[in-house]
Amino acid sequence: MPFQINSFEQYLSEYQKSIDQPENFWSGIAEHFTWKKKWDKVLEWNFKEPSVKWFQGGKLNITENCLDRHLMEKANDPAIIWEPNDPKEKNRILSYKELHGEVCRFVQVLKNNSVKKGDRICIYMPMVPELAVAVLACARMGAIHSVIFGGYSAQSIADRIEDASCSLVLTADGGNRGGKDILLKDTIDEALQKTGHVKKVIVLKRLGNKVNMVDGRDVWWHDEIKKVESQGLKDTTAEAMDAEDILFILYTSGSTGKPKGVVHTVAGYMIYTTYSFVNVFQYKPGQIYFCTADIGWITGHSYTVYGPLCAGATTLMFEGIPSWPDPGRFWDIVDKYKVNILYTAPTAIRSLMGFGTDPIKNKDLSSLRVLGTVGEPINEEAWHWYDEHIGKHKCPIVDTWWQTETGGIMISNLAGISKGKPSYATLPLPGVIPLLVDENGHPVPGSDAAKDGVFHKGASGPTVSGNLCIRFPWPSIIRTTYGDHERCRVNYFATYPGMYFTGDGALRDAEGNYRITGRVDDVLNVSGHRIGTAEVENAINMHPEVVESAVVGYPHDIKGQGIYAFVTLGKEGQEKGVKKESVVSEVVRVIGVIARPDKIQFVTGLPKTRSGKIMRRILRKIAEGEMENLGDISTLVDPAVVEEIKKGKV
Ligand code: PRX
C-alpha cells in the first residue's frame, strides 16, 4: 500500500523527514488521495489562538476516498461485514459497490428531508450497517454528523442537540445489545421534549417494536428509501468540500462543566486516520479487520469507518457485546470470518480474562496477525494474557495512545515494524512530536522526541516523567470546540503556551518509549470511556435530597477505574433515609448508563479547606483504600470528618 512503512529503519527516516520537513512529508502523503482540486498551501498554524489549517484551498470529499475510488478495482470486495448481536440472525456483507449505492441513496433521503450542506445531524443508532451509511451520507453531502453513543440519556442527547443546533435526528426503533433491547426511539422522543431544534426524525426499523411516530416530524427510513427508488437516483456526485470544512462533531467529557463538541475537519482527518491505520496495523489488501468499538466513540469513527474504508479495507462491524450469548463471542467472530487484525479495549480483555481460557478452546484463532488495544493503559497481566492466549505469541500487540481530540493514533508501535513493550504505547507516529513538561511548564530533559532523538537503541538510564504535550500540529488535531473556540484554547493550548496539552501524564524510558500513566485532570477513564467528575457531581446534585457531592476514581479490576461518589444529604433526606439506588438513578437519568457510579457513600460533610475547596486528594486516597498517609489534614475546616469518612468506606 502506498505510504506503508516496511522496516524500522524506514520508520526512523520517515519520522526524521516528518519533523525536518513536515509540509513536504504530509503533502507527499496527501498526493495519494483523490482531490477535486489540489491545495494551495499545506499548513498554516499557531497554537496561540489556536488556528490550524491543513491543505487550504484543496477541495475534496472524504467519501470519494472511502468509496468511489475503490470502485474500479474493489467494487465487489467486502467493505463492511456486519455481525449481528444475535448469532442466529443472518449477517450482512456490503461490497464497496453496494455501500456506495446505499450511501448515494441515503444522501437523496437527506436532501428530500431538506438537509443542506453545513446542517448538523444528530445520529443515535445501534451498530448496524445503516449507521455507517448514515455517517457517510452526511459526509458525502457536507452535513455535519454528531453521533451520540446509545448509552447516553435523553438529557445528554438534548444538551448535545442544543449545543450544535441539530435540525434532524437519525435513529432506530431500538437496538440489541446482549440480552437487552435498547429503546432508542423512546429516548429520542424524551430528548426532543427538552429541545425545539429538531424538525425531522428518520427512524430505522430494527427491533420491530411499536414506537410513537409524531406526525409531520417522524418518518420511517424504509419509506424514505422507497421514495428515492421511485424517484430514481438523481445526482450521485459528492459535494466539493473545502479541506477545512467541518466533517463532524463528537462530544467528549472534560474536567469542567458540560461535554464539549470536538470538531474535526475533512482533509487532515482523512489523511491522518488513513495513514495511521495503514501503518499501525500494517494492513495488507484482502485482510479482515475487526475493531470492536462502537461508532459512537472516536475509535469507531476513525478506525471502524473512515480510516479502514479510505484504505480500501474490509471492516467488520459487530452489533453486540463480548460476553453474549457467552464469553466466547469475540473468538467465534474471529473464527467465523478469519479475522486478521483485532482492535479492542483493555477493559474487554480484562473482563474476558475473568472467564479463563475455556471460551477460547476449539476456536480457530490462527488467522490473527495483529492485535491492538486502545482507550486506557493496558496492565501487564492483561497484555500477557492477550499475547499468550489470543495471539499465541505470534501476533504483535499495538498499544495505541490517542484521544478524541487527536482524531487518530499518536503514539504506538507499528505492528511487526517497531517493538512493543508491555504497558508502553512506545514511539510517536511520524508527524507527532511529544514531549513531557513539569508542573511549571518546563520541558523535562530527555523527553522531547524530536530534539532528544526519537529512539536510542538499547539505551538504559533513568525514566523521566511529566505531563504529556505535543508541540507541532498533526493533520487531525482538534480545530475547535463547537460554538466555543475559547474553551478549546483554554482547555488544550493555554496550560503550556505553544503546546497542545493532552491532560495525560506519561513516562519516557531511556530508549524513547512513552508510557501513559493516566489523566492528570479530573477526568476519569471508566472502561476506556472518559467521564468528567464534575459532570457526575452535577448530575448527583440534581437529586432533590442531595446537598453536595464529590466524585473520584478508584482502581477497578475490570473497568480500569470505577466511580466513587461521596454524597451529603439535606436534613430531610437524612431523616427519610435516601436509598443509594436513587442517587445512581439520577446519574443514569441525567448522563446515561455509562456514568453509573459504582460506589456511593453518604457522609455528613466533605473535607474542605477554609476557602471551601474540597480536598479531593484525601477522598481519592480513601477511595483507593489508602487509610494512612493522607497528608496534611490540619488545614481542613473539620478534620474529624476524615475519620468518619474512613470508617464508612464502602
Ligand atoms: O487517558 C488517555 C486514555 O484515553 C484518553 C482519551 O479518551 P478518549 O478521547 O475517549 O479516546 C479514547 C480512544 C482513543 C486519553 O487521554 N487512553 C487512550 N488510549 C490509551 C490511553 N491511555 C493509555 N494507553 C492508551 N493506549
Coordinates of N, CA and C in Angstrom, one line a residue, residues 102-215:
E102 N -25.8 2.5 -1.3 CA -26.6 2.8 -0.2 C -26.4 4.2 0.3
V103 N -25.1 4.6 0.3 CA -24.8 6.0 0.7 C -25.4 7.0 -0.2
C104 N -25.3 6.8 -1.5 CA -25.9 7.7 -2.5 C -27.4 7.8 -2.3
R105 N -28.0 6.7 -2.1 CA -29.5 6.7 -1.9 C -29.8 7.5 -0.6
F106 N -29.0 7.3 0.4 CA -29.3 8.0 1.7 C -29.0 9.5 1.6
V107 N -28.1 9.9 0.8 CA -27.9 11.3 0.5 C -29.2 11.9 0.0
Q108 N -29.8 11.2 -0.9 CA -31.0 11.7 -1.5 C -32.1 11.8 -0.5
V109 N -32.1 10.8 0.4 CA -33.1 10.8 1.5 C -32.9 12.1 2.4
L110 N -31.7 12.4 2.7 CA -31.4 13.5 3.5 C -31.8 14.8 2.7
K111 N -31.5 14.9 1.5 CA -31.9 16.1 0.7 C -33.4 16.2 0.6
N112 N -34.1 15.0 0.4 CA -35.5 15.1 0.3 C -36.1 15.6 1.7
N113 N -35.3 15.4 2.7 CA -35.8 15.9 4.0 C -35.2 17.3 4.4
S114 N -34.9 18.0 3.3 CA -34.4 19.4 3.4 C -33.1 19.6 4.1
V115 N -32.3 18.6 4.2 CA -30.9 18.8 4.8 C -30.0 19.5 3.8
K116 N -29.3 20.4 4.3 CA -28.3 21.2 3.4 C -26.9 21.1 3.9
K117 N -26.0 21.3 3.0 CA -24.6 21.4 3.4 C -24.4 22.2 4.7
G118 N -23.7 21.8 5.6 CA -23.4 22.5 6.8 C -24.4 22.3 8.0
D119 N -25.6 21.7 7.7 CA -26.5 21.4 8.7 C -25.9 20.4 9.7
R120 N -26.3 20.4 10.9 CA -25.9 19.5 11.9 C -26.9 18.4 12.1
I121 N -26.4 17.1 12.0 CA -27.3 16.0 12.1 C -27.0 15.1 13.3
C122 N -27.9 14.9 14.1 CA -27.7 14.0 15.3 C -28.0 12.6 14.9
I123 N -27.0 11.7 15.2 CA -27.2 10.3 14.9 C -27.2 9.5 16.2
Y124 N -28.2 8.8 16.5 CA -28.4 8.0 17.7 C -28.9 6.6 17.3
M125 N -28.0 5.7 16.9 CA -28.4 4.5 16.3 C -27.6 3.3 16.8
P126 N -28.2 2.1 16.6 CA -27.4 0.9 17.0 C -26.3 0.6 16.0
M127 N -25.5 -0.4 16.3 CA -24.3 -0.7 15.5 C -24.8 -1.6 14.3
V128 N -25.5 -1.0 13.4 CA -25.9 -1.7 12.2 C -25.3 -1.0 11.0
P129 N -25.3 -1.7 9.8 CA -24.6 -1.0 8.7 C -25.2 0.3 8.3
E130 N -26.5 0.5 8.6 CA -27.1 1.8 8.3 C -26.5 2.9 9.1
L131 N -25.9 2.6 10.2 CA -25.2 3.7 11.0 C -24.0 4.2 10.2
A132 N -23.2 3.2 9.6 CA -22.1 3.7 8.8 C -22.6 4.4 7.5
V133 N -23.7 3.9 7.0 CA -24.3 4.6 5.8 C -24.7 6.0 6.2
A134 N -25.3 6.2 7.3 CA -25.8 7.5 7.8 C -24.6 8.5 7.9
V135 N -23.5 8.0 8.5 CA -22.3 8.8 8.7 C -21.8 9.2 7.4
L136 N -21.6 8.3 6.5 CA -21.0 8.5 5.2 C -21.9 9.4 4.3
A137 N -23.2 9.2 4.4 CA -24.1 10.1 3.6 C -24.0 11.5 4.1
C138 N -23.9 11.7 5.4 CA -23.7 13.1 5.8 C -22.5 13.7 5.2
A139 N -21.4 12.9 5.4 CA -20.1 13.4 4.9 C -20.2 13.7 3.4
R140 N -20.9 12.8 2.6 CA -21.0 13.0 1.2 C -21.7 14.2 0.7
M141 N -22.7 14.6 1.5 CA -23.4 15.8 1.1 C -23.0 17.1 1.9
G142 N -22.0 16.9 2.8 CA -21.5 18.0 3.5 C -22.3 18.4 4.8
A143 N -23.2 17.5 5.2 CA -23.8 17.8 6.5 C -22.9 17.3 7.6
I144 N -23.0 17.9 8.8 CA -22.0 17.6 9.9 C -22.6 16.6 10.8
H145 N -22.0 15.5 11.0 CA -22.7 14.5 11.9 C -22.2 14.6 13.3
S146 N -23.1 14.4 14.2 CA -22.8 14.4 15.6 C -23.4 13.0 16.1
V147 N -22.5 12.0 16.2 CA -23.0 10.7 16.6 C -23.0 10.6 18.2
I148 N -24.1 10.1 18.7 CA -24.2 10.0 20.2 C -24.3 8.5 20.5
F149 N -23.5 8.1 21.4 CA -23.5 6.7 21.8 C -24.8 6.3 22.4
G150 N -25.3 5.1 22.2 CA -26.6 4.6 22.6 C -26.7 4.5 24.1
G151 N -25.6 4.7 24.9 CA -25.7 4.6 26.4 C -26.0 6.0 27.0
Y152 N -26.1 7.0 26.2 CA -26.4 8.3 26.8 C -27.9 8.6 26.9
S153 N -28.2 9.4 27.9 CA -29.6 9.6 28.3 C -30.3 10.7 27.4
A154 N -31.6 10.8 27.6 CA -32.4 11.8 26.9 C -31.8 13.2 27.2
Q155 N -31.5 13.4 28.4 CA -31.0 14.8 28.8 C -29.6 15.0 28.1
S156 N -28.8 14.1 28.0 CA -27.5 14.2 27.3 C -27.7 14.5 25.9
I157 N -28.6 13.8 25.3 CA -28.9 14.0 23.8 C -29.4 15.4 23.6
A158 N -30.4 15.8 24.5 CA -31.0 17.1 24.3 C -29.9 18.2 24.4
D159 N -29.0 18.0 25.4 CA -27.9 19.0 25.5 C -27.0 19.1 24.3
R160 N -26.7 17.9 23.7 CA -25.9 17.9 22.5 C -26.6 18.5 21.3
I161 N -27.9 18.2 21.2 CA -28.7 18.7 20.1 C -28.7 20.3 20.2
E162 N -28.9 20.8 21.4 CA -29.0 22.2 21.6 C -27.6 22.8 21.2
D163 N -26.6 22.2 21.8 CA -25.3 22.8 21.6 C -24.9 23.0 20.1
A164 N -25.3 22.0 19.3 CA -24.9 22.0 17.9 C -26.1 22.5 17.0
S165 N -27.2 22.8 17.6 CA -28.4 23.2 16.9 C -28.7 22.2 15.8
C166 N -28.8 20.9 16.1 CA -29.1 19.9 15.1 C -30.5 20.1 14.6
S167 N -30.7 19.9 13.3 CA -32.0 20.1 12.7 C -32.7 18.7 12.5
L168 N -31.9 17.7 12.4 CA -32.5 16.4 12.1 C -31.9 15.3 12.9
V169 N -32.7 14.3 13.3 CA -32.1 13.1 14.0 C -32.3 11.9 13.2
L170 N -31.2 11.0 13.2 CA -31.3 9.7 12.6 C -31.3 8.7 13.7
T171 N -32.3 7.9 13.8 CA -32.3 6.9 14.9 C -33.0 5.6 14.5
A172 N -33.2 4.7 15.4 CA -33.9 3.5 15.1 C -34.9 3.2 16.2
D173 N -35.9 2.3 15.9 CA -36.9 2.0 16.9 C -36.2 1.4 18.1
G174 N -35.1 0.7 17.9 CA -34.3 0.2 19.0 C -33.1 -0.5 18.5
G175 N -32.4 -1.1 19.5 CA -31.2 -1.9 19.1 C -31.0 -3.0 20.1
N176 N -30.2 -4.0 19.7 CA -30.0 -5.1 20.6 C -28.6 -5.0 21.1
R177 N -28.4 -5.2 22.4 CA -27.0 -5.3 22.9 C -27.1 -6.4 24.0
G178 N -26.4 -7.5 23.7 CA -26.5 -8.6 24.6 C -28.0 -9.1 24.7
G179 N -28.4 -9.4 25.9 CA -29.8 -9.9 26.0 C -30.8 -8.8 26.1
K180 N -30.4 -7.5 25.9 CA -31.3 -6.4 26.2 C -31.7 -5.7 24.9
D181 N -32.9 -5.2 24.9 CA -33.4 -4.3 23.8 C -33.2 -2.9 24.3
I182 N -32.6 -2.1 23.5 CA -32.4 -0.7 23.9 C -33.4 0.2 23.1
L183 N -34.3 0.8 23.8 CA -35.4 1.5 23.1 C -35.0 2.9 22.7
L184 N -34.2 3.0 21.6 CA -33.6 4.3 21.2 C -34.6 5.4 20.9
K185 N -35.7 5.0 20.2 CA -36.6 6.0 19.7 C -37.4 6.6 20.9
D186 N -37.7 5.8 21.9 CA -38.3 6.3 23.1 C -37.4 7.4 23.8
T187 N -36.1 7.1 23.8 CA -35.2 8.1 24.4 C -35.1 9.3 23.6
I188 N -35.2 9.2 22.3 CA -35.2 10.4 21.4 C -36.4 11.2 21.6
D189 N -37.6 10.5 21.7 CA -38.8 11.2 22.0 C -38.7 12.1 23.2
E190 N -38.1 11.5 24.3 CA -38.0 12.2 25.5 C -37.0 13.4 25.4
A191 N -36.0 13.1 24.6 CA -35.0 14.2 24.4 C -35.6 15.4 23.7
L192 N -36.4 15.0 22.7 CA -37.0 16.1 21.9 C -38.1 16.9 22.6
Q193 N -38.5 16.4 23.7 CA -39.4 17.3 24.5 C -38.6 18.4 25.2
K194 N -37.3 18.2 25.3 CA -36.5 19.1 26.0 C -35.8 20.1 25.1
T195 N -35.9 19.9 23.8 CA -35.3 20.9 22.9 C -36.2 21.1 21.6
G196 N -36.2 22.3 21.1 CA -37.1 22.5 20.0 C -36.5 22.6 18.6
H197 N -35.2 22.3 18.6 CA -34.4 22.5 17.3 C -34.9 21.5 16.2
V198 N -35.2 20.3 16.6 CA -35.2 19.2 15.6 C -36.6 19.3 14.8
K199 N -36.4 19.3 13.5 CA -37.6 19.4 12.7 C -38.0 18.0 12.1
K200 N -37.1 17.1 12.0 CA -37.3 15.8 11.4 C -36.6 14.7 12.1
V201 N -37.2 13.5 12.1 CA -36.6 12.3 12.7 C -36.8 11.2 11.7
I202 N -35.7 10.6 11.3 CA -35.8 9.4 10.4 C -35.5 8.2 11.2
V203 N -36.4 7.2 11.2 CA -36.4 6.1 12.1 C -36.2 4.8 11.3
L204 N -35.1 4.1 11.6 CA -34.8 2.8 11.1 C -35.6 1.7 11.8
K205 N -36.2 0.8 11.1 CA -36.9 -0.3 11.8 C -35.8 -1.4 12.1
R206 N -35.5 -1.6 13.3 CA -34.5 -2.7 13.6 C -35.2 -3.7 14.5
L207 N -35.9 -3.3 15.6 CA -36.4 -4.3 16.5 C -37.8 -4.7 16.1
G208 N -38.5 -3.8 15.4 CA -39.9 -4.0 15.1 C -40.9 -3.8 16.2
N209 N -40.4 -3.2 17.3 CA -41.3 -2.8 18.4 C -42.2 -1.6 18.0
K210 N -43.2 -1.4 18.8 CA -44.1 -0.3 18.5 C -43.5 1.0 19.0
V211 N -43.4 2.0 18.1 CA -42.9 3.3 18.6 C -43.9 4.4 18.2
N212 N -43.7 5.4 18.9 CA -44.6 6.6 18.7 C -44.0 7.4 17.5
M213 N -44.8 7.6 16.4 CA -44.3 8.3 15.3 C -45.1 9.7 15.3
V214 N -44.4 10.7 15.4 CA -45.0 12.1 15.5 C -45.3 12.6 14.1
D215 N -46.6 12.8 13.8 CA -47.0 13.3 12.5 C -46.2 14.5 12.1

